[in-house]
mmCIF file of C-alpha atoms in Angstrom:
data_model
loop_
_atom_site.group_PDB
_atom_site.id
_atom_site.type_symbol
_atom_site.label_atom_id
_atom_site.label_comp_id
_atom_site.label_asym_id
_atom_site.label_seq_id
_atom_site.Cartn_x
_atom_site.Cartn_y
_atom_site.Cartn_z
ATOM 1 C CA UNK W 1 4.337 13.819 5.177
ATOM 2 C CA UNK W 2 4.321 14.496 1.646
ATOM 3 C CA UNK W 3 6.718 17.730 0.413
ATOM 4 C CA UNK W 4 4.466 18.551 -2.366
ATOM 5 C CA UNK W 5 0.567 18.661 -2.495
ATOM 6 C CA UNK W 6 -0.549 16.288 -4.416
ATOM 7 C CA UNK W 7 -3.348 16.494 -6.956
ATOM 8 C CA UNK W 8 -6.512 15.480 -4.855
ATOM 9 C CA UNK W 9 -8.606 13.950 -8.057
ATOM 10 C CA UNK W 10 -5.407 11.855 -8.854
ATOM 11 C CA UNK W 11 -4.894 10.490 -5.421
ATOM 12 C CA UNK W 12 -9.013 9.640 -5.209
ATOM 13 C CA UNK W 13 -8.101 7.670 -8.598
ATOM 14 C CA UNK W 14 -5.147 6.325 -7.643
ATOM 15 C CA UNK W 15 -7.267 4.688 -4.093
ATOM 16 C CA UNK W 16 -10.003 3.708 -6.391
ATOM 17 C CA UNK W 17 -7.504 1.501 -8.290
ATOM 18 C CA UNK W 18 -5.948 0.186 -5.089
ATOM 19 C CA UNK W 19 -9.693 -0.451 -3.588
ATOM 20 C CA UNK W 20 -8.974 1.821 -0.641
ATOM 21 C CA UNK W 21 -10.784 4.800 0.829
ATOM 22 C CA UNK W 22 -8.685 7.511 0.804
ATOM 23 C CA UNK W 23 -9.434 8.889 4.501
ATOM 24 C CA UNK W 24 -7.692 9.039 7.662
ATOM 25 C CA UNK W 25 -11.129 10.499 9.120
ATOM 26 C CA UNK W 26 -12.741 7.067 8.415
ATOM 27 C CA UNK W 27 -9.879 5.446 9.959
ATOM 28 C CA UNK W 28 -10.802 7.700 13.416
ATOM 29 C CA UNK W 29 -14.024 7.481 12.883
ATOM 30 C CA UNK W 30 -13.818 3.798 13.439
ATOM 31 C CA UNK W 31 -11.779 3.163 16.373
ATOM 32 C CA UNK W 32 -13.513 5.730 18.139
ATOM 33 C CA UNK W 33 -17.108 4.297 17.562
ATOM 34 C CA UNK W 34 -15.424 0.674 18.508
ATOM 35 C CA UNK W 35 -13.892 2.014 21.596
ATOM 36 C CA UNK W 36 -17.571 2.899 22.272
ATOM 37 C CA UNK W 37 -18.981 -0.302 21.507
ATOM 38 C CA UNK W 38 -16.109 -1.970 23.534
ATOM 39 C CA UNK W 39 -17.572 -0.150 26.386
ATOM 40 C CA UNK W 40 -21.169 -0.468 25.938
ATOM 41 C CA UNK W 41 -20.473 -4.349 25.831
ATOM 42 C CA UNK W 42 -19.002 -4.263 28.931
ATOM 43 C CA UNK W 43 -20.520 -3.031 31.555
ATOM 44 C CA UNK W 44 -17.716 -3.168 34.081
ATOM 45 C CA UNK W 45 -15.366 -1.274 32.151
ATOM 46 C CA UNK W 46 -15.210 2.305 33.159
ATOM 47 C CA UNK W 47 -13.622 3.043 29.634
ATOM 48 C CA UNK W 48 -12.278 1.543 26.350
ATOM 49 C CA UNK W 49 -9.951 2.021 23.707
ATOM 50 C CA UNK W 50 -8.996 0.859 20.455
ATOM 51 C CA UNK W 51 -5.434 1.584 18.562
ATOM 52 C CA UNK W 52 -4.380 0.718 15.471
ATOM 53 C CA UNK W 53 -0.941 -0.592 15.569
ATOM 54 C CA UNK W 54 1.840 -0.626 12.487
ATOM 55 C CA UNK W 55 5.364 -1.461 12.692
ATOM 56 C CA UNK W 56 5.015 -0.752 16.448
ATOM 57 C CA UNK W 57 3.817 2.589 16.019
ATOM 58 C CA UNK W 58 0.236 3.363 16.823
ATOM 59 C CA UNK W 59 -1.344 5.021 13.911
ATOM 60 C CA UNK W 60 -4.758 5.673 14.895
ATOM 61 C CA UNK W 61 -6.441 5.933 18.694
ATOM 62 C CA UNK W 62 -10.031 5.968 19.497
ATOM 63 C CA UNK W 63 -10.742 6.288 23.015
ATOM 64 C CA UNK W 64 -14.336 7.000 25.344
ATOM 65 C CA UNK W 65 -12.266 8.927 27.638
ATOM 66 C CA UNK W 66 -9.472 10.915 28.577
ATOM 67 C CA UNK W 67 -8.042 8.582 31.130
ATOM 68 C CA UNK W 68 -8.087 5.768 28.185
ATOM 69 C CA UNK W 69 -6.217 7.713 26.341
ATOM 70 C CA UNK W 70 -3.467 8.733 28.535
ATOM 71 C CA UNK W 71 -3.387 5.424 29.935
ATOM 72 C CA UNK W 72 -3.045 4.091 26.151
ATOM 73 C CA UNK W 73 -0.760 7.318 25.725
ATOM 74 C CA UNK W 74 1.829 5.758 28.295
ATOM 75 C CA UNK W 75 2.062 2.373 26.705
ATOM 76 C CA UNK W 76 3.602 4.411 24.144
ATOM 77 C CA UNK W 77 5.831 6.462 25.949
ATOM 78 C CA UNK W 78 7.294 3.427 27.825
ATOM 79 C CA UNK W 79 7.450 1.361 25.585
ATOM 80 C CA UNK W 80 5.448 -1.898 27.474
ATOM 81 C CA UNK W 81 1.884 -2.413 28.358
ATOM 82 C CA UNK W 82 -1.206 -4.804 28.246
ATOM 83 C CA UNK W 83 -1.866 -3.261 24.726
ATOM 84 C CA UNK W 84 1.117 -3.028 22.866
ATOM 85 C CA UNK W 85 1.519 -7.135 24.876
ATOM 86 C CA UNK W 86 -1.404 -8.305 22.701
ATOM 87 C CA UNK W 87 -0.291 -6.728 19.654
ATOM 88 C CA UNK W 88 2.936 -8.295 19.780
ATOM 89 C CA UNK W 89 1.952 -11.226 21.380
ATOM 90 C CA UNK W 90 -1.228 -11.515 19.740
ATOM 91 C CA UNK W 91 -2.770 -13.077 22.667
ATOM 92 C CA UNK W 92 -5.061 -11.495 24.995
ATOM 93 C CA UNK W 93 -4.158 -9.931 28.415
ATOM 94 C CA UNK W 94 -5.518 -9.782 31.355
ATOM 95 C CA UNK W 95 -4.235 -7.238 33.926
ATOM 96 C CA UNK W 96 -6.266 -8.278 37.077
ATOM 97 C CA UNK W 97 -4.174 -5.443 39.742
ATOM 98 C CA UNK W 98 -2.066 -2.583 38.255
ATOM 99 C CA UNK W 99 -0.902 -1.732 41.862
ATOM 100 C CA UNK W 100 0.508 -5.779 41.938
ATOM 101 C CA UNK W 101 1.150 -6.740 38.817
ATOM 102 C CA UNK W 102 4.801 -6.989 37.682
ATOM 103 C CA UNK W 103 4.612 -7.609 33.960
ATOM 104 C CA UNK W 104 4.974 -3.724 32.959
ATOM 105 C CA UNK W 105 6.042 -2.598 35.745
ATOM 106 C CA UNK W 106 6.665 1.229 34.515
ATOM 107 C CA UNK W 107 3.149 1.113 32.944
ATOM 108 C CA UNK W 108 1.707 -0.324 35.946
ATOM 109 C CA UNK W 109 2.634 2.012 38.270
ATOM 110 C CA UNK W 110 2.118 5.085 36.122
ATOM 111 C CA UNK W 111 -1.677 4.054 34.990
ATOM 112 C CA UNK W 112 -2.316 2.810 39.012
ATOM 113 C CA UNK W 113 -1.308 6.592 40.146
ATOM 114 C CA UNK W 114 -3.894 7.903 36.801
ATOM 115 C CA UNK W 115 -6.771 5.854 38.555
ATOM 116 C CA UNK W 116 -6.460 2.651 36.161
ATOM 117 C CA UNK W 117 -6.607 -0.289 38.423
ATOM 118 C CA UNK W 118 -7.503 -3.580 36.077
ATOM 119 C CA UNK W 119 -7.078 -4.195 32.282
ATOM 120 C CA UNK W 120 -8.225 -6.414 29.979
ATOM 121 C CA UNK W 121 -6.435 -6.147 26.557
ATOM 122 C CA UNK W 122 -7.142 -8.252 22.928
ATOM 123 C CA UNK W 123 -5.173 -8.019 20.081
ATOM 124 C CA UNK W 124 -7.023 -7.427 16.703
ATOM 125 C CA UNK W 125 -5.668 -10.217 14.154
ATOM 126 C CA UNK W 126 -6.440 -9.820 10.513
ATOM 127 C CA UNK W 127 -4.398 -13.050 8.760
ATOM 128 C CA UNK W 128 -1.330 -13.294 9.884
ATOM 129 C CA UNK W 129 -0.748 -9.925 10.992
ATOM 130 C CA UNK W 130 -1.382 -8.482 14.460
ATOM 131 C CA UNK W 131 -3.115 -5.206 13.243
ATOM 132 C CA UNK W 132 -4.068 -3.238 16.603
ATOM 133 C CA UNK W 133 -5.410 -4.164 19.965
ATOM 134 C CA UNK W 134 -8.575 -3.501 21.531
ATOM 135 C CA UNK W 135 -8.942 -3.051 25.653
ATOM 136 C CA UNK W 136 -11.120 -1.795 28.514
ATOM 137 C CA UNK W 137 -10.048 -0.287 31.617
ATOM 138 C CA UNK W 138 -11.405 -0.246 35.026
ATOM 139 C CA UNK W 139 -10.541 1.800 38.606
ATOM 140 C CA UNK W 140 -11.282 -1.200 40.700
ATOM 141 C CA UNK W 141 -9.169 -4.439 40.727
ATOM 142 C CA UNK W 142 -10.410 -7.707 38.861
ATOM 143 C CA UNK W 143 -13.162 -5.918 37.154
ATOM 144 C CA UNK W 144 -13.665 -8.161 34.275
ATOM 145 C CA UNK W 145 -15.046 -11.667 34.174
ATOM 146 C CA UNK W 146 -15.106 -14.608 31.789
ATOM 147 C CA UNK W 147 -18.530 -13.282 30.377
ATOM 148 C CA UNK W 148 -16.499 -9.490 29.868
ATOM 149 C CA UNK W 149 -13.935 -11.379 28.487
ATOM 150 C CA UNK W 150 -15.797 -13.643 26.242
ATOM 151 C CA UNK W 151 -17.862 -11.025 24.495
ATOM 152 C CA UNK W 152 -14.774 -8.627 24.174
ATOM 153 C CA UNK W 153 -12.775 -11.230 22.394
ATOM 154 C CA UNK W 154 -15.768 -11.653 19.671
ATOM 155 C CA UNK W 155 -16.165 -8.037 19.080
ATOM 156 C CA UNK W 156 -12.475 -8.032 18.484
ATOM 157 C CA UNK W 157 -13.198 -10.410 15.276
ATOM 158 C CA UNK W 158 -15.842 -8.083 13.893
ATOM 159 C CA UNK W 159 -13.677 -4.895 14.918
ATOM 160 C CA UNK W 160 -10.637 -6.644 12.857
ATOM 161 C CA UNK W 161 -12.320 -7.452 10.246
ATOM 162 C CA UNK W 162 -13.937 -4.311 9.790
ATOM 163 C CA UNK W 163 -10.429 -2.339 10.547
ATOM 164 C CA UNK W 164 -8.479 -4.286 7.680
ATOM 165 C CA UNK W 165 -10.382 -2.431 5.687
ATOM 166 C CA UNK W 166 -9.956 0.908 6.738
ATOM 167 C CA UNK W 167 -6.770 1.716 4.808
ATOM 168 C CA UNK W 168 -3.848 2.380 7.497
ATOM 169 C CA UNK W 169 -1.290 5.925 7.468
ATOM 170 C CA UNK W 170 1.321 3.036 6.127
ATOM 171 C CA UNK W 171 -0.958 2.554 2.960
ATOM 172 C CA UNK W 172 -1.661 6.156 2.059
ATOM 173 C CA UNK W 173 2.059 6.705 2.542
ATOM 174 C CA UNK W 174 2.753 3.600 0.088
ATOM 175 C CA UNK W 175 0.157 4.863 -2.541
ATOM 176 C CA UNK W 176 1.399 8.936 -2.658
ATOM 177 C CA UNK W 177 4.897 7.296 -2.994
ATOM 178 C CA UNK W 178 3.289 5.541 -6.108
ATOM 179 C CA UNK W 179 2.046 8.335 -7.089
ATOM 180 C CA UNK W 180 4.927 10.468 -6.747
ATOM 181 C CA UNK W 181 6.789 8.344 -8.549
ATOM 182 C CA UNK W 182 4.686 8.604 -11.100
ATOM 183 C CA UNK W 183 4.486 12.084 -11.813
ATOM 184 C CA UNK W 184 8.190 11.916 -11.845
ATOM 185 C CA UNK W 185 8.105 9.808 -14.209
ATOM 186 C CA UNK W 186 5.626 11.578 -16.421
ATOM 187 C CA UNK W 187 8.009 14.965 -15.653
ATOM 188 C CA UNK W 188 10.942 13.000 -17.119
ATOM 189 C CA UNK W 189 9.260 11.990 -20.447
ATOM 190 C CA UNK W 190 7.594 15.882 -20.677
ATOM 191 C CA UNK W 191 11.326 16.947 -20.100
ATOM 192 C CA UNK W 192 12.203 14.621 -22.759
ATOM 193 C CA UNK W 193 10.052 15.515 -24.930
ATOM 194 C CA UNK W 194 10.768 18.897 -25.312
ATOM 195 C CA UNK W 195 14.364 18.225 -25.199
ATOM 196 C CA UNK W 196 13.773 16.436 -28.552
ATOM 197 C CA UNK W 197 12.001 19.107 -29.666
ATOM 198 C CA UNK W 198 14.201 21.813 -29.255
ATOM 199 C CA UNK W 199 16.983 19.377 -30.526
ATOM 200 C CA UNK W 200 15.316 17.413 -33.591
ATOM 201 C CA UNK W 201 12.952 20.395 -34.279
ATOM 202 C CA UNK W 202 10.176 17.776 -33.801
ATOM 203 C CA UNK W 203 6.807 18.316 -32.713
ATOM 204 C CA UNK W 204 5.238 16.654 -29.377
ATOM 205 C CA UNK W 205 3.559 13.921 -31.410
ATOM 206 C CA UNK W 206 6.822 13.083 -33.600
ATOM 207 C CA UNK W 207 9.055 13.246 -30.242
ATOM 208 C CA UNK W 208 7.105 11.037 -28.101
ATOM 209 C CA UNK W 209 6.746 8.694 -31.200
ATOM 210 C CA UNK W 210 10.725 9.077 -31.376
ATOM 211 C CA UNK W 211 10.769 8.112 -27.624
ATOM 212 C CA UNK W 212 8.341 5.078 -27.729
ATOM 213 C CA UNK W 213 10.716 4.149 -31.240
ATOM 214 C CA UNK W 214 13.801 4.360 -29.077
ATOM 215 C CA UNK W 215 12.587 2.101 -25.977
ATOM 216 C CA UNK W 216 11.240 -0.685 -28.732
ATOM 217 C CA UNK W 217 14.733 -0.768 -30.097
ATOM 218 C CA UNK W 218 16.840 -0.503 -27.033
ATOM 219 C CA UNK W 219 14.561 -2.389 -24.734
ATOM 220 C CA UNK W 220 15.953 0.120 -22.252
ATOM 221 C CA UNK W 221 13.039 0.776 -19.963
ATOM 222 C CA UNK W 222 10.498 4.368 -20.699
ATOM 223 C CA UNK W 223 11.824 5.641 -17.394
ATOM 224 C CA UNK W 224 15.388 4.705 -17.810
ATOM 225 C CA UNK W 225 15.571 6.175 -20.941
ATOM 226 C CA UNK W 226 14.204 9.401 -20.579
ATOM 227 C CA UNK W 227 16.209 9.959 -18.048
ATOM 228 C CA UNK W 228 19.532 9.328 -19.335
ATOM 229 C CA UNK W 229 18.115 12.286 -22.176
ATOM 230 C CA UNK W 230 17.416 14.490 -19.438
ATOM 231 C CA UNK W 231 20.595 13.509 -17.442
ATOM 232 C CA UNK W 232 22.832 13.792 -20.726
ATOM 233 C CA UNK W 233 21.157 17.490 -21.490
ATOM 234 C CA UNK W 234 22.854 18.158 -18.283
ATOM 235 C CA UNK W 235 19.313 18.939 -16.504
ATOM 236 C CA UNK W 236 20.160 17.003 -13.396
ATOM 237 C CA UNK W 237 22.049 14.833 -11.409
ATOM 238 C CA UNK W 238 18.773 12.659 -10.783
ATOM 239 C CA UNK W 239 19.779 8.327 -9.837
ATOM 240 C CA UNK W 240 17.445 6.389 -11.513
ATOM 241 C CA UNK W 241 17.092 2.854 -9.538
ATOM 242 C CA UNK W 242 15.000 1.110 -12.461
ATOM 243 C CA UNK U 1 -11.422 8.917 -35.465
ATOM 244 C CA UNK U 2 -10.114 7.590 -38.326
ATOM 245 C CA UNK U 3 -8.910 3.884 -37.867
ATOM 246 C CA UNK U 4 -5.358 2.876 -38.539
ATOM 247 C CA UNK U 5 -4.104 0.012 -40.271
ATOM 248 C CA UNK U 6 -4.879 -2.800 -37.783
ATOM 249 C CA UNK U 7 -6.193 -1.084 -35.356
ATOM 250 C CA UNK U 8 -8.375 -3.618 -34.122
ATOM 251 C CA UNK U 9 -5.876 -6.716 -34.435
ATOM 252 C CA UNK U 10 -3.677 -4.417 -32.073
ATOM 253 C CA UNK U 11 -6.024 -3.737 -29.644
ATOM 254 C CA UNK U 12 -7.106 -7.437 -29.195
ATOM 255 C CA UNK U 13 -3.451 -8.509 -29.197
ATOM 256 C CA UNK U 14 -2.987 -5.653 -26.440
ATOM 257 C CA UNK U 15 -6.217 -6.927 -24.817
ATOM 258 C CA UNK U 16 -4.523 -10.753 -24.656
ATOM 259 C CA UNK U 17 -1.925 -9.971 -23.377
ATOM 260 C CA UNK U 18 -2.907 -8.101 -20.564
ATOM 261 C CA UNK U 19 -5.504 -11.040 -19.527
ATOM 262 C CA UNK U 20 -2.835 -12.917 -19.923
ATOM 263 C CA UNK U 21 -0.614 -12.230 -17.851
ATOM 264 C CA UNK U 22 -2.988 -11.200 -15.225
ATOM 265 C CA UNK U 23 -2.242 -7.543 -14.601
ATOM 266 C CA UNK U 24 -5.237 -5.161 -13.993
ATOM 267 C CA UNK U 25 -6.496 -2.355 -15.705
ATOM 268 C CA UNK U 26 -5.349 -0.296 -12.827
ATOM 269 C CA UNK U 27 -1.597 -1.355 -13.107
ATOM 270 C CA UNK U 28 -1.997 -0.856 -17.154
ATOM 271 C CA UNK U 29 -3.302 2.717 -16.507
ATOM 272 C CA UNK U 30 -1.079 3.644 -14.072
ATOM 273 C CA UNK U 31 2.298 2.770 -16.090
ATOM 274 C CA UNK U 32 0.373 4.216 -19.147
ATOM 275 C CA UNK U 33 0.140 7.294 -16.691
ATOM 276 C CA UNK U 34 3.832 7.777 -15.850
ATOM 277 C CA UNK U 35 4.900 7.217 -19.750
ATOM 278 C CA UNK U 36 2.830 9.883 -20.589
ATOM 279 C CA UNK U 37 -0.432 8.235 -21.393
ATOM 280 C CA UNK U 38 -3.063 11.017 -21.638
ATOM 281 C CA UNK U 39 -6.638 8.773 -21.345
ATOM 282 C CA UNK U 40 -8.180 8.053 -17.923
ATOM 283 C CA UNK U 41 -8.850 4.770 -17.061
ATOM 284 C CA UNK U 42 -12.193 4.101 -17.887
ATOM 285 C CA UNK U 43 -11.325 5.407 -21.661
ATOM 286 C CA UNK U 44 -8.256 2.773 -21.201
ATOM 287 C CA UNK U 45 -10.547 -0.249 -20.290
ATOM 288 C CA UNK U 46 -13.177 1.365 -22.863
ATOM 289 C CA UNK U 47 -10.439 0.502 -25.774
ATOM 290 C CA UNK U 48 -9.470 -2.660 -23.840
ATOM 291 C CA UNK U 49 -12.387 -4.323 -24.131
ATOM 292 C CA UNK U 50 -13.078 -3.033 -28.011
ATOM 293 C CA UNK U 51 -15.652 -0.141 -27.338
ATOM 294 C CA UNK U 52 -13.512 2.910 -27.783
ATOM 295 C CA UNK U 53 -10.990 3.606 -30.214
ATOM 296 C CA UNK U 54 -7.564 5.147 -29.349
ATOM 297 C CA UNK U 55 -5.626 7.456 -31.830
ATOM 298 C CA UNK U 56 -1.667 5.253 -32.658
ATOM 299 C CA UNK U 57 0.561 6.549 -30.384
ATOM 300 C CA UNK U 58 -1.476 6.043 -27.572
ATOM 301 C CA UNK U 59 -2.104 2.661 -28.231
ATOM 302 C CA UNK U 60 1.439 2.393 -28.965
ATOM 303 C CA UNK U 61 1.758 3.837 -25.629
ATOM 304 C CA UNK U 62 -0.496 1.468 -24.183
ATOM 305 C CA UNK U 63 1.443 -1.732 -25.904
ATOM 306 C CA UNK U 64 4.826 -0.163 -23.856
ATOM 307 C CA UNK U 65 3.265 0.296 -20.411
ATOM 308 C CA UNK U 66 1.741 -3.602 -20.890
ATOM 309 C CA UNK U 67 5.106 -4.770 -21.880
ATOM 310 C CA UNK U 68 7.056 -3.467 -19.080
ATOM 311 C CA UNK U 69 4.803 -4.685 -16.905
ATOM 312 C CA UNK U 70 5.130 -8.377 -18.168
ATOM 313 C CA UNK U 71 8.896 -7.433 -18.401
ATOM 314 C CA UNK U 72 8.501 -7.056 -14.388
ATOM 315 C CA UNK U 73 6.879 -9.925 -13.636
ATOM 316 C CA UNK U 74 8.880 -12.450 -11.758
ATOM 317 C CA UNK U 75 10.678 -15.044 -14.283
ATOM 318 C CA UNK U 76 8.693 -18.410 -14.390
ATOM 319 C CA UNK U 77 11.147 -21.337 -12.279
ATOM 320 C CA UNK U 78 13.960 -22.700 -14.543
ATOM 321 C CA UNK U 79 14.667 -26.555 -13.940
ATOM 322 C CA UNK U 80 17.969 -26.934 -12.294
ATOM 323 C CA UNK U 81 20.912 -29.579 -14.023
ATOM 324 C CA UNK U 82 21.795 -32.595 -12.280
ATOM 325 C CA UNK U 83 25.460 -30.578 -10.967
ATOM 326 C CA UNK U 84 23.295 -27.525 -10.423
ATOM 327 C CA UNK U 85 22.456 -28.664 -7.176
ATOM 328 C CA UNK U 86 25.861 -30.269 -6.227
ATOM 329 C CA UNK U 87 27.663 -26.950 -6.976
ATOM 330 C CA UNK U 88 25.117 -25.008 -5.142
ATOM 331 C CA UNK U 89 25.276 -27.306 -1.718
ATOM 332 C CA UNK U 90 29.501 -27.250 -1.984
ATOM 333 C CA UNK U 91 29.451 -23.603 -2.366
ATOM 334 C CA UNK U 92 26.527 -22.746 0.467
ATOM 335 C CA UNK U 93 28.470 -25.151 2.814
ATOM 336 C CA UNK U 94 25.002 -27.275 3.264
ATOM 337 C CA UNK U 95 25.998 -31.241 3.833
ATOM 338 C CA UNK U 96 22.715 -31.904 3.942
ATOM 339 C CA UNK U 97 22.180 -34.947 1.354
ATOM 340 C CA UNK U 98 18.591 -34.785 -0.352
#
C-alpha cells in the first residue's frame, strides 16, 4: 500500500505513458465476467472461477459462487490444489474424485466435505509466463468430458489474452514506486534550489540554471547531485542508490 | 516567446538524439519530471517534434533528462582480446576448450 496519497491526475498520466489502465475494478470486473462465461460454457459445471496469479499470490478472484470461492479460498490457505497445479505447472488438471484423489490431499478432503466433488483446472499462459488459472467445479464425480474440456481450454486463450492486458496489483505497485521516486526526486532539486537561493542569493531561474551548470560539468547525475546539496546542508540522512 | 540563439538547431539535435537512441517521449518526460521539468508531455513532444517552442532552461532541462537516459542505457558489447578469454576460463575454473 502506498504511505502517501498520491496525486490521482499524475498517476492517470503516469499509466497513460506505461499503456496501462489504471484500475483494479477492471481487473475484477474481468475475472468475474470470465468466471461467468467459464460456466455458461459448461454446462456440467455447477460453478467457475478465475484467479489471477503473481509470484504465487493470487491477486485478483472472480468467482459465480460462494462455494467457488471458498473452494479457490483453500487452495490458498493450503498451499496445493488443482488451481494453483496449473499455474505452476502450466498444464491443465483434471480432478475426476475429490473424495479419491491423492494429489492434494489437504485440498481434497477439505473441498469434498464443502460439496466440491470433481475439478477441472487450466492455467492461463500469456508468453512465457503462467499468469492465472481458470477452473470449474462440480458436486458430482467425473463431471466434465472431453467436449467440457475442449471448449474450456480455448476460452482460456481468449481469457489470457484478454487478462495480460488488464494491468496486475504487481504493475500498479511498480508504476507508484516510479512515481514516488519521482517526486522525490523533484523534492530534492526544489530543496536544492532554495538551498542555493538562500546561499548564493540567487533566484529560482539562476539556481536551477546553477544546478543544470553543475551536473554538465561534473557529470554527476541530477539526482545524485542534488542530493549531496541537500545532504551537505545537513537536511537529511537520505542514501541515494543512483 | 522570444527565440534564443539556436533554438531550433537545439531542439532538432535534442529531437535526434532521442530517436536515436530509441527512448520514448514518456521516459523523456518522466526524467524531465523528476529534474524539475515543469511542461506536460504533450507540450514536451509539441517542442520535440518542432511545433512548440520552449523557454532555455527548460530545454536545457530537457537536453539533461535525454542524456541521462542514454547515459543508462546498457553499454554496446566490447570485443574481447585474444588472452581475454584465456584469463577469464583460468579464473572461472571452466576447462571447457571452445
Amino acid at each position: 500500500m502506498d504511505p502517501s496519497p498520491l496525486s490521482s491526475e499524475l498517476g492517470t498520466t503516469l499509466g497513460r505513458i506505461r499503456g496501462l489502465v489504471l484500475t483494479q475494478e477492471t481487473a475484477q470486473h474481468a475475472v468475474d465476467l470470465l468466471a461467468q462465461v467459464a460456466q455458461d460454457t459448461t454446462p456440467n459445471a455447477s460453478g467457475a472461477g478465475v484467479s489471477l496469479i503473481h509470484g504465487g499470490h493470487r491477486v485478483s478472484v472472480g468467482a459465480t459462487d460462494d462455494l467457488v470461492r471458498s473452494a479457490d479460498d483453500l487452495q490458498y490457505t493450503l498451499g496445493e490444489g488443482p488451481c494453483l497445479a496449473a499455474w505452476s505447472t502450466r498444464e491443465a488438471v483434471m480432478l475426476e474424485d475429490t473424495s479419491s484423489d491423492q494429489r492434494f490431499p489437504a485440498w481434497s478432503s477439505a473441498a469434498s466435505a464443502e460439496g466440491v466433488r470433481s475439478c477441472f483446472s487450466v492455467p492461463l499462459l500469456r508468453g512465457r509466463d503462467a499468469i492465472g488459472a481458470m477452473k470449474v467445479y462440480s458436486a458430482v464425480p467425473a463431471a466434465f468430458d472431453e467436449a467440457d474440456k475442449t471448449r474450456l481450454r480455448s476460452l482460456s486463450v481468449a481469457a489470457s489474452a484478454l487478462l495480460g492486458h488488464v494491468q496486475t496489483s504487481a504493475t500498479s505497485t511498480r508504476i507508484s514506486s516510479e512515481l514516488r521516486a519521482s517526486l522525490r526526486s523533484r523534492d530534492l532539486v526544489g530543496m536544492a534550489k532554495g538551498i542555493l537561493m538562500q546561499r548564493e542569493g540567487l533566484t529560482e531561474a539562476e539556481a536551477l540554471a546553477d544546478l543544470t551548470a553543475r551536473a554538465r560539468s561534473s557529470g554527476v547525475p541530477f539526482r545524485q547531485l542534488t542530493a549531496d546539496i541537500v545532504n551537505g546542508f545537513g537536511a537529511s540522512e537520505e542514501k541515494e542508490t543512483r | 516567446m522570444t527565440p534564443f540563439p539556436y533554438a531550433e538547431e537545439q531542439r532538432s539535435l535534442i529531437d535526434a538524439a532521442v530517436v536515436e537512441s530509441g527512448l520514448s517521449v514518456g521516459d523523456v518526460w518522466l526524467r524531465y519530471f523528476s529534474l524539475s521539468g515543469d511542461v506536460d508531455e504533450y507540450e514536451v513532444e509539441a517542442y520535440l517534434t518542432g511545433i512548440m517552442p520552449l523557454p532555455p532552461l527548460e530545454c536545457d532541462l530537457l537536453a539533461l533528462a535525454v542524456n541521462e537516459l542514454i547515459d543508462d542505457l546498457p553499454p554496446r558489447k566490447r570485443a574481447p582480446f585474444s588472452d581475454d578469454l584465456a584469463r577469464a576460463r583460468a579464473g572461472s575454473g571452466d576447462t571447457t576448450q571452445q
